[in-house]
Coordinates of N, CA and C in Angstrom, one line a residue:
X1 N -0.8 -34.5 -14.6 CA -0.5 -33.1 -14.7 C -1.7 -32.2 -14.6
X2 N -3.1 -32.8 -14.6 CA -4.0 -31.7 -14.8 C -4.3 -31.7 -13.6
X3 N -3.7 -32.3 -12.3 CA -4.1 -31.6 -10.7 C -3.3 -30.2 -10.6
X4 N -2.3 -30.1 -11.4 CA -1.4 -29.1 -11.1 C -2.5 -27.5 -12.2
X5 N -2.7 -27.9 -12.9 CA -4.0 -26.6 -13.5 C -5.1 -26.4 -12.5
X6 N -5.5 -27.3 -11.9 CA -6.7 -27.2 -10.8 C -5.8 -26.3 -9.8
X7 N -4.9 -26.7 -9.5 CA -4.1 -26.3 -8.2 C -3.8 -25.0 -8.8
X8 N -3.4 -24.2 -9.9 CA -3.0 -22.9 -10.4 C -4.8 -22.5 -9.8
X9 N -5.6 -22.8 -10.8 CA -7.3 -22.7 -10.7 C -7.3 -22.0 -9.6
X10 N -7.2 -22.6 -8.2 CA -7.9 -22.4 -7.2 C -6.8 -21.7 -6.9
X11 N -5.5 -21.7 -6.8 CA -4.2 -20.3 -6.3 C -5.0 -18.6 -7.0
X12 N -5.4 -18.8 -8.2 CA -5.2 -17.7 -9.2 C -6.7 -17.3 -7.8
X13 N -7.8 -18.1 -8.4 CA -9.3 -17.7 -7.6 C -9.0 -16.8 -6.1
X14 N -8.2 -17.7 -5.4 CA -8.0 -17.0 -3.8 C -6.8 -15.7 -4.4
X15 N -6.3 -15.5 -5.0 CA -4.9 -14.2 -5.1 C -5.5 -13.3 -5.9
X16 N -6.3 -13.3 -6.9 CA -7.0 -12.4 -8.0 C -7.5 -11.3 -6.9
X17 N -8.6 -11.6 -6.3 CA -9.2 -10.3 -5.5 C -8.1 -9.8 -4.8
X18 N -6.9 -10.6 -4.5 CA -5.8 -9.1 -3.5 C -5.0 -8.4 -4.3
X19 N -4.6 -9.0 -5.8 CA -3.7 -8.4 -6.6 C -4.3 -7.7 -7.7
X20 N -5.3 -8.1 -8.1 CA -6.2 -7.3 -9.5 C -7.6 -5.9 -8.7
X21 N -7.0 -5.3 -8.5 CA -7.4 -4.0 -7.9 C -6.4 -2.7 -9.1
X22 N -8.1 -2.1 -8.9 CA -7.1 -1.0 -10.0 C -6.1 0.0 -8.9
X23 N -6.0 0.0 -7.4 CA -5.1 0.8 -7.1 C -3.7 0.2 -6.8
X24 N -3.8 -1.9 -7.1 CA -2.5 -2.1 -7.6 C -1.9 -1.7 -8.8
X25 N -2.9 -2.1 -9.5 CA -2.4 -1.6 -11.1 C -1.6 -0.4 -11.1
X26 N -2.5 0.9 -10.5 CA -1.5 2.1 -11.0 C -0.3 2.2 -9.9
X27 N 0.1 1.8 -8.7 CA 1.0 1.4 -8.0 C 2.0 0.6 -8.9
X28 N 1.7 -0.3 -9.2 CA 3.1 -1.5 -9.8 C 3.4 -0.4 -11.5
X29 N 2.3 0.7 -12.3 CA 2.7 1.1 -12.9 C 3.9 2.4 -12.2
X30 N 3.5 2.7 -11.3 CA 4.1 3.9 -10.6 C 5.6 4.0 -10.4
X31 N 5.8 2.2 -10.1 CA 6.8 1.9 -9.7 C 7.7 1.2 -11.0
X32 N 7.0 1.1 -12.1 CA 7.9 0.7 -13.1 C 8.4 2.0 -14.1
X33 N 7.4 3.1 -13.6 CA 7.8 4.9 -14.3 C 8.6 5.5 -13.4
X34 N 8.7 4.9 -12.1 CA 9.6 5.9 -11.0 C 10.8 6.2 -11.4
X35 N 11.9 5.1 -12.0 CA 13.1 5.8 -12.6 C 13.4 6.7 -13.5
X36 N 11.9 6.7 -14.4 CA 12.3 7.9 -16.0 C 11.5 9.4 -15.3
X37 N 10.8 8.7 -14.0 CA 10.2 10.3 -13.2 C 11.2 11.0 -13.0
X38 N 12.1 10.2 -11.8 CA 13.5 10.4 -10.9 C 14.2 10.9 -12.3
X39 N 14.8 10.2 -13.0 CA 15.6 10.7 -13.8 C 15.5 12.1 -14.7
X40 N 14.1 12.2 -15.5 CA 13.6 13.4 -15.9 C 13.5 14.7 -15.0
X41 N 13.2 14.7 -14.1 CA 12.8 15.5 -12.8 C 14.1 16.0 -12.7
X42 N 15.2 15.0 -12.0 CA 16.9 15.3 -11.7 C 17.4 16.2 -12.5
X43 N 17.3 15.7 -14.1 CA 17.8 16.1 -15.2 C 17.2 18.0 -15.3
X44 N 16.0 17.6 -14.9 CA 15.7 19.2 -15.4 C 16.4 20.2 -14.4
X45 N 16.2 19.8 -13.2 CA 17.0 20.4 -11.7 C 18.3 20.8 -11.8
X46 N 19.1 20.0 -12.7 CA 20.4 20.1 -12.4 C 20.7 20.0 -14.2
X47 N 20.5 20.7 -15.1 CA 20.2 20.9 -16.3 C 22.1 20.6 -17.1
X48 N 23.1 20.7 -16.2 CA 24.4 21.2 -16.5 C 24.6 19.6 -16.1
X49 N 24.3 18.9 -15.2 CA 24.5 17.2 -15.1 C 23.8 16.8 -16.5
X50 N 22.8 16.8 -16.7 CA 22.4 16.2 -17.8 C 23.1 16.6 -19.1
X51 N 23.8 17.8 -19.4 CA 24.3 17.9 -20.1 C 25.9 17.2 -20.7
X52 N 26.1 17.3 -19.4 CA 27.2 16.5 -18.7 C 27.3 14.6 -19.2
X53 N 25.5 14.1 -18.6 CA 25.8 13.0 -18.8 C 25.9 12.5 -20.3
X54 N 25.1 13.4 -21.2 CA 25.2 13.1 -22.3 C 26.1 13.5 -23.2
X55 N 27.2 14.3 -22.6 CA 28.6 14.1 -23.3 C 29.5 13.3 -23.1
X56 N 29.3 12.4 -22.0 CA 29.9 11.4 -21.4 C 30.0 10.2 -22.7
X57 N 28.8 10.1 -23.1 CA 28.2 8.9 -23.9 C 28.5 9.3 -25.2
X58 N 28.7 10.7 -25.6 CA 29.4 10.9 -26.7 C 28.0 11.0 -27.7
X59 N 27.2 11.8 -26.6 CA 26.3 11.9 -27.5 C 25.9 13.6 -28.2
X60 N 25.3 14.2 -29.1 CA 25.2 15.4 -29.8 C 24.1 15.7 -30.8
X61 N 23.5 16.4 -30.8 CA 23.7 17.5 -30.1 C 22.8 18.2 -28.5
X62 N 24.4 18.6 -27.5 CA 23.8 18.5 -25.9 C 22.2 18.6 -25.7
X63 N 22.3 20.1 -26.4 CA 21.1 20.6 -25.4 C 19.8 20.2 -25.9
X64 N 19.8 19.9 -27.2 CA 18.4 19.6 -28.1 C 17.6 18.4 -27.6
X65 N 18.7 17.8 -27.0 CA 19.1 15.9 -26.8 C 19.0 15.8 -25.8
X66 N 19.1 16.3 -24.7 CA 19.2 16.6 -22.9 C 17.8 17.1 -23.1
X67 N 17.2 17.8 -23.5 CA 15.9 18.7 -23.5 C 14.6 17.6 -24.0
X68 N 15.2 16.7 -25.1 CA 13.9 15.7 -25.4 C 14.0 14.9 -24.4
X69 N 14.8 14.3 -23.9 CA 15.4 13.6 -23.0 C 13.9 13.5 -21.6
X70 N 14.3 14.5 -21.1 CA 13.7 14.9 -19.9 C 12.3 15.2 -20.7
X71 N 11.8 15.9 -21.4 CA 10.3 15.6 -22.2 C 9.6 14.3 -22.4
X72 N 10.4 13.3 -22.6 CA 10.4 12.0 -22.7 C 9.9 10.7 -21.9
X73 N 10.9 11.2 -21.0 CA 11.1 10.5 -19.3 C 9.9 11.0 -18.5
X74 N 9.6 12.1 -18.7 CA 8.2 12.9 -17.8 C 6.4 12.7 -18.6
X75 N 6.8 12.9 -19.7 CA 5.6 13.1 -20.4 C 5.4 11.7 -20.8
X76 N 5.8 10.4 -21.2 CA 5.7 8.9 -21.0 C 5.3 8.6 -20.1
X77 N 6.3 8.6 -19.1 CA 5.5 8.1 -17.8 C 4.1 9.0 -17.3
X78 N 3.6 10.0 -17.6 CA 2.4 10.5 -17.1 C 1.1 10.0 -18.4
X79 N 1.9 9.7 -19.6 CA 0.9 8.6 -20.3 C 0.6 7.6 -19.6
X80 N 1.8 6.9 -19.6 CA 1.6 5.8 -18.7 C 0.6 5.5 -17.5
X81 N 0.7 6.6 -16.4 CA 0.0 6.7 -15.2 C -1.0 7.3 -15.8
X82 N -1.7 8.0 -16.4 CA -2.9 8.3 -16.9 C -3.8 7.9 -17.6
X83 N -3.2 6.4 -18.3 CA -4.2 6.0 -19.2 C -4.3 6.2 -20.3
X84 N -4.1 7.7 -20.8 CA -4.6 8.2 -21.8 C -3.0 7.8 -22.7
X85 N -3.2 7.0 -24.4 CA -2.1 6.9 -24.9 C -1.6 6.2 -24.3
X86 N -1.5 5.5 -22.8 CA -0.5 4.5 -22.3 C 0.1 3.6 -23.4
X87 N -0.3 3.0 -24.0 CA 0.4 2.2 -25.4 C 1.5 3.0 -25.4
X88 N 1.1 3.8 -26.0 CA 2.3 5.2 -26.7 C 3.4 5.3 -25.4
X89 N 2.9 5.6 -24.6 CA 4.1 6.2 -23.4 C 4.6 4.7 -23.3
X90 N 4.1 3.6 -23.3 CA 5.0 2.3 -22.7 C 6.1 1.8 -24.1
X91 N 5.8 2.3 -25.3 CA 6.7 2.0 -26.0 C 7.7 3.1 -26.2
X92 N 7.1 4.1 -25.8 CA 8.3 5.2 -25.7 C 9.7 4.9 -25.0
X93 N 8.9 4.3 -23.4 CA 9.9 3.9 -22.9 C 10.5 3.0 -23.0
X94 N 10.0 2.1 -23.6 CA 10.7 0.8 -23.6 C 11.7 1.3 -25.0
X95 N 11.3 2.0 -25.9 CA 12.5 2.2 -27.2 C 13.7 3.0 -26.5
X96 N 13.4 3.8 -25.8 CA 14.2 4.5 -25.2 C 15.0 4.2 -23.9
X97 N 14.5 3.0 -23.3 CA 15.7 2.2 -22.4 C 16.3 1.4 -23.4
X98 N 15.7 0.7 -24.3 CA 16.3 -0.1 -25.1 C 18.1 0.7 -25.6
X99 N 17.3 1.7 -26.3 CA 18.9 2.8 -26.8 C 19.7 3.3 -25.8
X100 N 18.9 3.2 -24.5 CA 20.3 3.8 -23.4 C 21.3 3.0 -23.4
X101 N 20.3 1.7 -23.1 CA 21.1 0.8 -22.7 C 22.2 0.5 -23.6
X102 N 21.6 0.1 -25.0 CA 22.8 -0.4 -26.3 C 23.8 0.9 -26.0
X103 N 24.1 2.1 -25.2 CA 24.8 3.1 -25.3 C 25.3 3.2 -24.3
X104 N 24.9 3.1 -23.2 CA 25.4 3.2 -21.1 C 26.2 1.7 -21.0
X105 N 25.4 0.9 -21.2 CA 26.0 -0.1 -20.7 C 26.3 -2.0 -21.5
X106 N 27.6 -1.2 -22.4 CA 28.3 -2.0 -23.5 C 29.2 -2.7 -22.9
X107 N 28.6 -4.1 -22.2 CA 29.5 -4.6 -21.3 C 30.6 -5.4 -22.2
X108 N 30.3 -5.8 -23.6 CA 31.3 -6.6 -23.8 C 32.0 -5.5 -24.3
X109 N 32.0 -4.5 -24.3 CA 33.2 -3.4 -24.4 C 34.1 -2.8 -22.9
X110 N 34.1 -3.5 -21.7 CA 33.9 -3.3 -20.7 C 34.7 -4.0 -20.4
X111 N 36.1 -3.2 -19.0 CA 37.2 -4.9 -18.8 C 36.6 -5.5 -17.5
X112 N 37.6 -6.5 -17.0 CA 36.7 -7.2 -16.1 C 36.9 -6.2 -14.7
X113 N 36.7 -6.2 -14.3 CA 35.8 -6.8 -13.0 C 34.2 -6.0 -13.3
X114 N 34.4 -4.7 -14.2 CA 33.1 -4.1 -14.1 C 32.3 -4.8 -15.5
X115 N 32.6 -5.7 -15.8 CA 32.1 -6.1 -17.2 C 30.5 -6.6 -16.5
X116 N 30.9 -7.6 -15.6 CA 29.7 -8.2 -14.8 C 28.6 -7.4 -14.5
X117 N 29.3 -6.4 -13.5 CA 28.1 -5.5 -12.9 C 27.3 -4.8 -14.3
X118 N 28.1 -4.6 -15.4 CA 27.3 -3.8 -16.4 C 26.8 -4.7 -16.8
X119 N 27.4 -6.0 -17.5 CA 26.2 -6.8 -18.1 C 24.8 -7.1 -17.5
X120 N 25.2 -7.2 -16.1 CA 23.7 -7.5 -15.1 C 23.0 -6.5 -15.3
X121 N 23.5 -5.1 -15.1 CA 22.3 -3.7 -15.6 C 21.9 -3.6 -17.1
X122 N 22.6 -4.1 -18.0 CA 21.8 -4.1 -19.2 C 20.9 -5.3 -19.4
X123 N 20.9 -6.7 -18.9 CA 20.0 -8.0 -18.9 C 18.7 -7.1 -17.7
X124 N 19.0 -6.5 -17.0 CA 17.7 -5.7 -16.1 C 17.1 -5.0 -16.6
X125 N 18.1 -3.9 -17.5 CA 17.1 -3.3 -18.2 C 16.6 -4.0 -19.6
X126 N 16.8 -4.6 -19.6 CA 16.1 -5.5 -20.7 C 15.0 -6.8 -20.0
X127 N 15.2 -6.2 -19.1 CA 13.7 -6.6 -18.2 C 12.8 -5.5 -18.3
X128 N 13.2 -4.4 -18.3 CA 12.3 -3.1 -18.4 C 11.6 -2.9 -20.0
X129 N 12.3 -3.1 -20.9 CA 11.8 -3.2 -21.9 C 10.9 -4.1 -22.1
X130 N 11.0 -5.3 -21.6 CA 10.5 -6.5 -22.1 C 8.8 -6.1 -21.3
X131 N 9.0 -5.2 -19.5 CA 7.6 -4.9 -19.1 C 7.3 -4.2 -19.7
X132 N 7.6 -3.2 -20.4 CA 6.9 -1.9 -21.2 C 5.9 -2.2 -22.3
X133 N 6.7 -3.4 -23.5 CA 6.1 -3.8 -24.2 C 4.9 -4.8 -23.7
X134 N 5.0 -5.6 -22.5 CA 3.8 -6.3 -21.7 C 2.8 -5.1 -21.4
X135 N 3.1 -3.9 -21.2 CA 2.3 -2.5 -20.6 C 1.3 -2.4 -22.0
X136 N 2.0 -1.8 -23.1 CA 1.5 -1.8 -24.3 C 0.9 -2.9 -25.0
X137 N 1.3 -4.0 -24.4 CA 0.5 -5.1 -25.5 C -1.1 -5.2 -24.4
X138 N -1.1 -5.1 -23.4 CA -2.4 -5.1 -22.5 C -3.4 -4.2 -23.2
X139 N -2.8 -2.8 -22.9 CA -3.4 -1.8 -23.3 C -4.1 -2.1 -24.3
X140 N -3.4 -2.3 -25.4 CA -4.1 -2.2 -26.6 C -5.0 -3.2 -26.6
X141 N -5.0 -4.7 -25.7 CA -5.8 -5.2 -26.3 C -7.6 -4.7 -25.8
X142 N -7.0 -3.8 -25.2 CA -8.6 -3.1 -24.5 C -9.3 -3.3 -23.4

């Protein structure tokens, strides 16, 4: 088994200089903040949707809660892409998909045929959570 660590060895040695560049880094961060941009951004545009969506979920109170919302989504992710406080912004997000999700997409409350497609969006986003907290655990270690 230890030709297979040699063999990782020399894979990591030839792939490190194409993948470990700081303008992948903030790219693959870019693209894991793009949905709470898109969504923040939407939400503020169309202020009467977001109000909308969060009565849907039976959530209260609208506007207080629609207004952190979109503060959240925007001001996280520009921790995030800036460095500064990234810890902070990646567990913001990650607490904050964590509660969407336990609230958007309650698949075993869900009948079939859409039970599936929601259980797969909540296991994905619980992929997002799980990278946020990888965002944050980096960070911090310095």
């Amino acid at each position: 088994m230890s030709w297979l660590y040699t063999l990782n060895a020399a894979i990591v040695a030839k792939l490190a200089p194409l993948f470990c560049t700081p303008a992948l880094h903030w790219i693959a961060l870019l693209c894991l903040c793009s949905a709470y941009l898109q969504g923040g951004f939407t939400k503020g545009l169309d202020f009467r949707a977001a109000l909308d969506e969060m009565k849907q979920f039976g959530l209260r109170p609208l506007t207080p809660l629609a207004i952190m919302v979109i503060a959240m989504e925007i001001g996280a992710s520009l921790l995030v892409l800036s460095g500064l406080f990234r810890w902070a912004g990646a567990l913001m997000l990650g607490a904050f998909t964590l509660a969407a999700t336990l609230v958007a997409n309650r698949f075993w409350d869900a009948p079939l045929p859409k039970r599936y497609a929601t259980e797969n969006s909540f296991f994905e986003h619980l992929g997002l959570v799980g990278a946020f907290i990888l965002v944050a655990w980096y960070d911090l270690q310095g």
